[in-house]
Short mmCIF file of C-alpha atoms and ligand atoms in Angstrom, two decimals:
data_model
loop_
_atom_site.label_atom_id
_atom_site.label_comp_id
_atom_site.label_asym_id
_atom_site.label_seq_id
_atom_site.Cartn_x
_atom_site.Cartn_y
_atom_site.Cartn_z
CA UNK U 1 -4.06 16.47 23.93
CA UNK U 2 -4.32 12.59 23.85
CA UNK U 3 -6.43 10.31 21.98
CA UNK U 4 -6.14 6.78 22.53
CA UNK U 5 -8.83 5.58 19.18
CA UNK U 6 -7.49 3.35 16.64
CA UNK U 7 -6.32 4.26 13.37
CA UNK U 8 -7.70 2.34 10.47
CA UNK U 9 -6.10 0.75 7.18
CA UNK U 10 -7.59 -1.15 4.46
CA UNK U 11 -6.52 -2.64 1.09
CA UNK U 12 -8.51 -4.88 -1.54
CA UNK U 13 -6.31 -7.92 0.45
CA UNK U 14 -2.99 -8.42 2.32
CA UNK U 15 -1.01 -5.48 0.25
CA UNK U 16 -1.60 -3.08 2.70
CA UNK U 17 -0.25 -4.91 5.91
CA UNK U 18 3.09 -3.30 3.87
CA UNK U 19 2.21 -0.56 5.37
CA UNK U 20 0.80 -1.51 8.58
CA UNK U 21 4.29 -2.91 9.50
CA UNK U 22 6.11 0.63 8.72
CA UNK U 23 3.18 2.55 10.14
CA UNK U 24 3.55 0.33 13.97
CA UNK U 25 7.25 1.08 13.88
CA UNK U 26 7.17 4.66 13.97
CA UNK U 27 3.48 4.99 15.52
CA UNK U 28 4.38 2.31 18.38
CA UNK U 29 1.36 3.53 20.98
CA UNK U 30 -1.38 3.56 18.13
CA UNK U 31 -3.87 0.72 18.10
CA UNK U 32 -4.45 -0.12 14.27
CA UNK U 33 -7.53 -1.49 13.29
CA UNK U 34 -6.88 -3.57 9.09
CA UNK U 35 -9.52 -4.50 7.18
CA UNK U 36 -8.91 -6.63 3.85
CA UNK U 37 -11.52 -6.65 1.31
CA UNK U 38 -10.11 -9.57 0.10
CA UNK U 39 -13.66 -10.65 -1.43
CA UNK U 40 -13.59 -8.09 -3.64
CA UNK U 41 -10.05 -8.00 -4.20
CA UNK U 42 -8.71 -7.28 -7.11
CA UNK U 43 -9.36 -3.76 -7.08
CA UNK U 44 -6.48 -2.92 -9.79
CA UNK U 45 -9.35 -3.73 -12.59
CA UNK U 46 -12.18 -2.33 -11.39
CA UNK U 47 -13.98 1.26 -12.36
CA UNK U 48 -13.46 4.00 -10.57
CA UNK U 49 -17.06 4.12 -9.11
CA UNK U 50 -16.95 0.04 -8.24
CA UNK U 51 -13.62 1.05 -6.17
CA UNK U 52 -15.29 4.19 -4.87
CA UNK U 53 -18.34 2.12 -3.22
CA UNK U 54 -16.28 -0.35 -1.94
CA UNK U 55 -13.87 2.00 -0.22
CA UNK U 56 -16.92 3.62 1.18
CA UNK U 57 -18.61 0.29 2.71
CA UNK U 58 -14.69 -0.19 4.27
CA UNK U 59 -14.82 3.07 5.62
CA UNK U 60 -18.54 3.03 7.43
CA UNK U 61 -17.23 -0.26 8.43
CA UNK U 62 -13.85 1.52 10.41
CA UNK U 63 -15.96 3.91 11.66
CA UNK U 64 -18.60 1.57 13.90
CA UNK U 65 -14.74 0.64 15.36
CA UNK U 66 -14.19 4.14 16.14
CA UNK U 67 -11.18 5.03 14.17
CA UNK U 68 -9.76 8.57 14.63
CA UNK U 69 -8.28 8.24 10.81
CA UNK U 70 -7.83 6.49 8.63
CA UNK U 71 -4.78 5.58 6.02
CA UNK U 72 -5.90 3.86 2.21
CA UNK U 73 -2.65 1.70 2.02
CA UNK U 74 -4.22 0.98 -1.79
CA UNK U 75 -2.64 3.10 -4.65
CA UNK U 76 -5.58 2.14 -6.35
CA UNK U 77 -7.96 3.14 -4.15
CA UNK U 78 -6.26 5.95 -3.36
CA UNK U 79 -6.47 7.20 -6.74
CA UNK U 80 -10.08 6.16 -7.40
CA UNK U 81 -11.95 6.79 -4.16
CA UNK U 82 -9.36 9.29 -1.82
CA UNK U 83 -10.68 12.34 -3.10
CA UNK U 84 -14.27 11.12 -2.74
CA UNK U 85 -13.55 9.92 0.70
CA UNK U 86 -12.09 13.12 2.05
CA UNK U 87 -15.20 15.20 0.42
CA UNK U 88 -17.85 12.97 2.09
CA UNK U 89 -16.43 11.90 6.04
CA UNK U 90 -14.58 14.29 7.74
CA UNK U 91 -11.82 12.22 9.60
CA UNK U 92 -8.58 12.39 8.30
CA UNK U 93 -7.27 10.68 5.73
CA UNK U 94 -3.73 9.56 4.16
CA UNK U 95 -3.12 8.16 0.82
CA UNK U 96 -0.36 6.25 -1.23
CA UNK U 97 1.49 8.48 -3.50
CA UNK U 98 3.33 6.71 -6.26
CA UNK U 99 7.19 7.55 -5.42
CA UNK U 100 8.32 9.08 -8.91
CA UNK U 101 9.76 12.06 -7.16
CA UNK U 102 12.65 10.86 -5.68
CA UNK U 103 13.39 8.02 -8.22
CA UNK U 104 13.27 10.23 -11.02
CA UNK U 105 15.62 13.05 -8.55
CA UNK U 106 17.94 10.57 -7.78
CA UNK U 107 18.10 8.22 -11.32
CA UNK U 108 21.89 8.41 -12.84
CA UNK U 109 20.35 6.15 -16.12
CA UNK U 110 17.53 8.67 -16.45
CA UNK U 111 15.18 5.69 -16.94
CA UNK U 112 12.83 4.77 -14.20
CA UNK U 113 10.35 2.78 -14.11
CA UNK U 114 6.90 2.13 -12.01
CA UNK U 115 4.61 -1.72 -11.53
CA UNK U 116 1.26 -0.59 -10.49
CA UNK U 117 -2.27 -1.51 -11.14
CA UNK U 118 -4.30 -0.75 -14.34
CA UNK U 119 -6.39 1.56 -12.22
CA UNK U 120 -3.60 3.37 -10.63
CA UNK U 121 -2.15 3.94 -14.07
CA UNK U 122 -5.37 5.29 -14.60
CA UNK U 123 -5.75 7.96 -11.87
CA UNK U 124 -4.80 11.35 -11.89
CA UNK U 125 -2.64 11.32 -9.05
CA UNK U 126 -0.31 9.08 -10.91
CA UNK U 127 -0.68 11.46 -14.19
CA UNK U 128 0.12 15.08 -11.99
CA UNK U 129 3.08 13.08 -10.31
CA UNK U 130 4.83 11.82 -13.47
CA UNK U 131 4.17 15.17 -14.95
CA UNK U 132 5.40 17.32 -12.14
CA UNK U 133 8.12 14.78 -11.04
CA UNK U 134 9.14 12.75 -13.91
CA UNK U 135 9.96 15.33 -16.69
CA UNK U 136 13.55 14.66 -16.83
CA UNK U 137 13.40 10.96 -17.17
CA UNK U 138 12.22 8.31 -19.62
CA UNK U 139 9.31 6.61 -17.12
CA UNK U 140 8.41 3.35 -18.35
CA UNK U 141 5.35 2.03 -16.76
CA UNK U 142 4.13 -1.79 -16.25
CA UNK U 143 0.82 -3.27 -15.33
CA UNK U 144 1.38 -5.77 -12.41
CA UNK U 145 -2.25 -6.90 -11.71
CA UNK U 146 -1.07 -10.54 -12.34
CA UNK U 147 1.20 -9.98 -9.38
CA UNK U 148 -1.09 -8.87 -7.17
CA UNK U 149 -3.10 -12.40 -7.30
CA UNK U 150 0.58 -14.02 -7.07
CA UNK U 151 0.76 -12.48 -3.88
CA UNK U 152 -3.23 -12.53 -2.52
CA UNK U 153 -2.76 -16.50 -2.96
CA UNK U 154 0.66 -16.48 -1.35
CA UNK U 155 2.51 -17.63 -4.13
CA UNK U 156 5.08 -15.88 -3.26
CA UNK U 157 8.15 -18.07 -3.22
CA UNK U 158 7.26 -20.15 -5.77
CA UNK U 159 9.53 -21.19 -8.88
CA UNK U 160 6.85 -20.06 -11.08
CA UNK U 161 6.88 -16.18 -9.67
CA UNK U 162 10.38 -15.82 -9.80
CA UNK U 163 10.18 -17.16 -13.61
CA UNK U 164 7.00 -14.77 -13.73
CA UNK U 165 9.08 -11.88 -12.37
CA UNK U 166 12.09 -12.63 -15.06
CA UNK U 167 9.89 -12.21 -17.63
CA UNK U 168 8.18 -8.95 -16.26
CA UNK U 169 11.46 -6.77 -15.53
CA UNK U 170 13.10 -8.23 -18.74
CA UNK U 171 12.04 -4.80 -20.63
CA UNK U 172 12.61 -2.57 -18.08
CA UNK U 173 16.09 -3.81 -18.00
CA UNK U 174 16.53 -3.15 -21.37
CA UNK U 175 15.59 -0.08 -20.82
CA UNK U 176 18.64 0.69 -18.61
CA UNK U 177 16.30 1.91 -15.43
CA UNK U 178 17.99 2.41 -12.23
CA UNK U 179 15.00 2.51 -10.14
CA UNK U 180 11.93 0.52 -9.74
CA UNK U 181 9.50 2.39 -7.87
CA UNK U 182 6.52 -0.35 -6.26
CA UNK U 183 3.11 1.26 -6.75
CA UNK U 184 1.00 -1.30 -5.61
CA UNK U 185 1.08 -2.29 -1.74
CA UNK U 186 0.97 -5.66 -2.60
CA UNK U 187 4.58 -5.52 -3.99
CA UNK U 188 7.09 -5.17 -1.29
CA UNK U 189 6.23 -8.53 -0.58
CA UNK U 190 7.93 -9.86 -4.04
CA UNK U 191 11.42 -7.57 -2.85
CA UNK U 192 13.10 -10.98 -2.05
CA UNK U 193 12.27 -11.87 -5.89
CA UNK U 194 12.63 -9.11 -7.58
CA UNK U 195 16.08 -8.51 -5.97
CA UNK U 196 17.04 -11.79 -7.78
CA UNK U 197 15.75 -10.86 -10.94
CA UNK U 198 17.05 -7.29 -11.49
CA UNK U 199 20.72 -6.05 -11.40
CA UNK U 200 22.37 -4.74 -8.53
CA UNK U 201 22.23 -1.10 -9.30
CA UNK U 202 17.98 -1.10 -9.54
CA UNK U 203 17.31 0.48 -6.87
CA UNK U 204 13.79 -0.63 -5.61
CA UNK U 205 11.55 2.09 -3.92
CA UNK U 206 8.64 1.21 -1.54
CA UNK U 207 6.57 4.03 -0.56
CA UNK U 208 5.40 2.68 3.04
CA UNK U 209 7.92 4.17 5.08
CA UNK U 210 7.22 7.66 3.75
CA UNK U 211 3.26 6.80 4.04
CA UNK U 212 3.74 5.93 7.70
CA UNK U 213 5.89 9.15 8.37
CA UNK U 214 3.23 11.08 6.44
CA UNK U 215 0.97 9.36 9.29
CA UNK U 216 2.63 10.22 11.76
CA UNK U 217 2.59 14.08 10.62
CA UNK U 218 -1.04 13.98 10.02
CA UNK U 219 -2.18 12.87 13.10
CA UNK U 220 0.40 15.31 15.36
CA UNK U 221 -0.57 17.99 13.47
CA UNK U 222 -4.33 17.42 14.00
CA UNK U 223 -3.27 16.71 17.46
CA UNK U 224 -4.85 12.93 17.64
CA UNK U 225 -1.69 11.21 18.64
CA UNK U 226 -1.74 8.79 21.10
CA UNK U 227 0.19 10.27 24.39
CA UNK U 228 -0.39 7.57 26.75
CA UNK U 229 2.51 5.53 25.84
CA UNK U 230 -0.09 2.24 26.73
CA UNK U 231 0.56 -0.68 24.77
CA UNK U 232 -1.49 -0.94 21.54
CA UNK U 233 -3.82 -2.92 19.94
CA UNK U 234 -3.74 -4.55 16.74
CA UNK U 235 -7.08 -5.65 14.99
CA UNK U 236 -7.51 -7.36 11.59
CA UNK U 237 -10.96 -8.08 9.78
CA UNK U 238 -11.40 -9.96 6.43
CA UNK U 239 -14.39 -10.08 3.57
CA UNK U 240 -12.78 -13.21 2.51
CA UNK U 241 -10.27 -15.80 3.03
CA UNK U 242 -7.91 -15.45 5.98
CA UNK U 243 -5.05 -17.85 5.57
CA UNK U 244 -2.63 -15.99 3.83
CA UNK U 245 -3.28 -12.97 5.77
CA UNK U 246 -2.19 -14.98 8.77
CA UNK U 247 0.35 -16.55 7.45
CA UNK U 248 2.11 -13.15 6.54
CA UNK U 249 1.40 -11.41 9.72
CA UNK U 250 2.75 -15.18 11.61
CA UNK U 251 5.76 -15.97 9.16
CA UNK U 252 6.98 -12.72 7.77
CA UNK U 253 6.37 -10.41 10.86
CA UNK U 254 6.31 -12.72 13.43
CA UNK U 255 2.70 -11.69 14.38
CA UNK U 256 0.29 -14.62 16.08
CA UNK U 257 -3.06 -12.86 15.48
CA UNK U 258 -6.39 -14.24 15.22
CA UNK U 259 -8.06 -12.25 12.05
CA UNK U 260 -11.95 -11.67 12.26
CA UNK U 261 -13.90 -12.87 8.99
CA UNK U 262 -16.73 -9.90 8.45
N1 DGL N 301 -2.81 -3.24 -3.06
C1 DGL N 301 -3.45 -2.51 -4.05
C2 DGL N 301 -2.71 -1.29 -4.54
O1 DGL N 301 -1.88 -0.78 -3.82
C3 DGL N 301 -4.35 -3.05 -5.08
C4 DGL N 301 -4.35 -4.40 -5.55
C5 DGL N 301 -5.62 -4.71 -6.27
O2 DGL N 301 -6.60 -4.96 -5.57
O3 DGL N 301 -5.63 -4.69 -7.50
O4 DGL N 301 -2.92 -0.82 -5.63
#
């Protein structure tokens, strides 16, 4: 069985396209459909029931495109709305886990350590993982939301981030961790920073690779993979500004695409 319909991601802004770019590497026939609800972005302090109803309106929105599933590349709305989500439409979806598992398996220091939002921190996914995952190892934990409107404004290379950045690991570092594990989407896109601000034996873990393998499983074993090896589409919508969402797709991934404001 075939089925050529897009798959949809969203985020609260331009974290997610982290994951869009992992998820059209190893999913090259799937059409994606992004939306960024970068109007209401940040999500990272918002309550639980804010992030649920904005999810929602995201999701009704995928689904007049005529998504087949669709993957929250938000930890934060992952662990404020998934749950909700799954319970109330009845297309697939995949989530962001926070990768404590194998950071924690694989730390020599036993010190880890996680940057996520406020609302991530807050979820229950996040507690269960560190729980089940983290038992062995000190976890030390770090509120990034500053970061997230570092990168949402495209900041991204300026002097005052990587000063910003300094500051933020400082602790950690004294804390001996060996792994910094991203739990925000919006993160990956600071890796060219952060690499200059931590020592070489922080190992820095970005879930998107094992979110767009987790896609991939999801959709083969519900048998909704595309089979018609046709070349794909890629569609991006906005709530709110559009620049630096095109200037990531054009200058970081080399994409030219025309985003629709909604
Ligand atoms: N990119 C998001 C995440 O993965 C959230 C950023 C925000 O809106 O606070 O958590």
């Amino acid at each position: 069985m075939s089925d050529s319909r897009p798959i949809g991601v969203f985020d609260s802004g331009v974290g997610g396209l982290s994951v869009w770019k992992e998820m059209i590497k190893i999913l090259p026939f799937e059409s994606v459909i992004y939306y960024a609800d970068n109007k209401n972005c940040p999500y990272g302090n918002k309550s639980p029931e804010s992030i649920i109803q904005l999810s929602s309106k995201v999701v009704d929105f995928l689904l007049t495109k005529d998504v087949k599933s669709i993957v929250v590349a938000c930890n934060t709305a992952t662990a404020a709305a998934i749950d909700h989500l799954r319970k109330n439409y009845t297309i697939p979806f995949i989530g962001m886990e926070p990768a404590v598992k194998p950071a924690s398996l694989n730390s020599k220091t036993k010190s880890i350590a996680i940057l996520a939002t406020e609302g991530t921190f807050n979820g229950k996914l996040f507690r269960e993982t560190s729980r089940k995952y983290a038992r062995d190892v000190e976890l030390n934990i770090e509120i990034g939301n500053d970061l997230v409107d570092i990168v949402e404004k495209g900041l991204i290379n300026e002097q005052s981030t990587y000063n910003y950045l300094k500051q933020v690991v400082k602790p950690l570092v004294d804390k001996d961790i060996d792994h910094l594990v991203l739990g925000c989407t919006h993160f990956p896109f600071l890796i060219p920073v952060l690499q200059k601000v931590l020592p070489e034996n922080v190992k820095i873990i970005d879930p998107a690779p094992a979110v767009a393998k987790q896609t991939f499983r999801v959709l083969q074993q519900k048998k909704i993979l595309n089979q018609s090896f046709q070349k794909p589409q890629y569609d991006f919508y906005s709530s709110g500004q559009t620049v630096v969402l095109e200037s990531i797709l054009k200058d970081i991934f080399g994409f030219d695409i025309e985003i629709h404001a909604v």
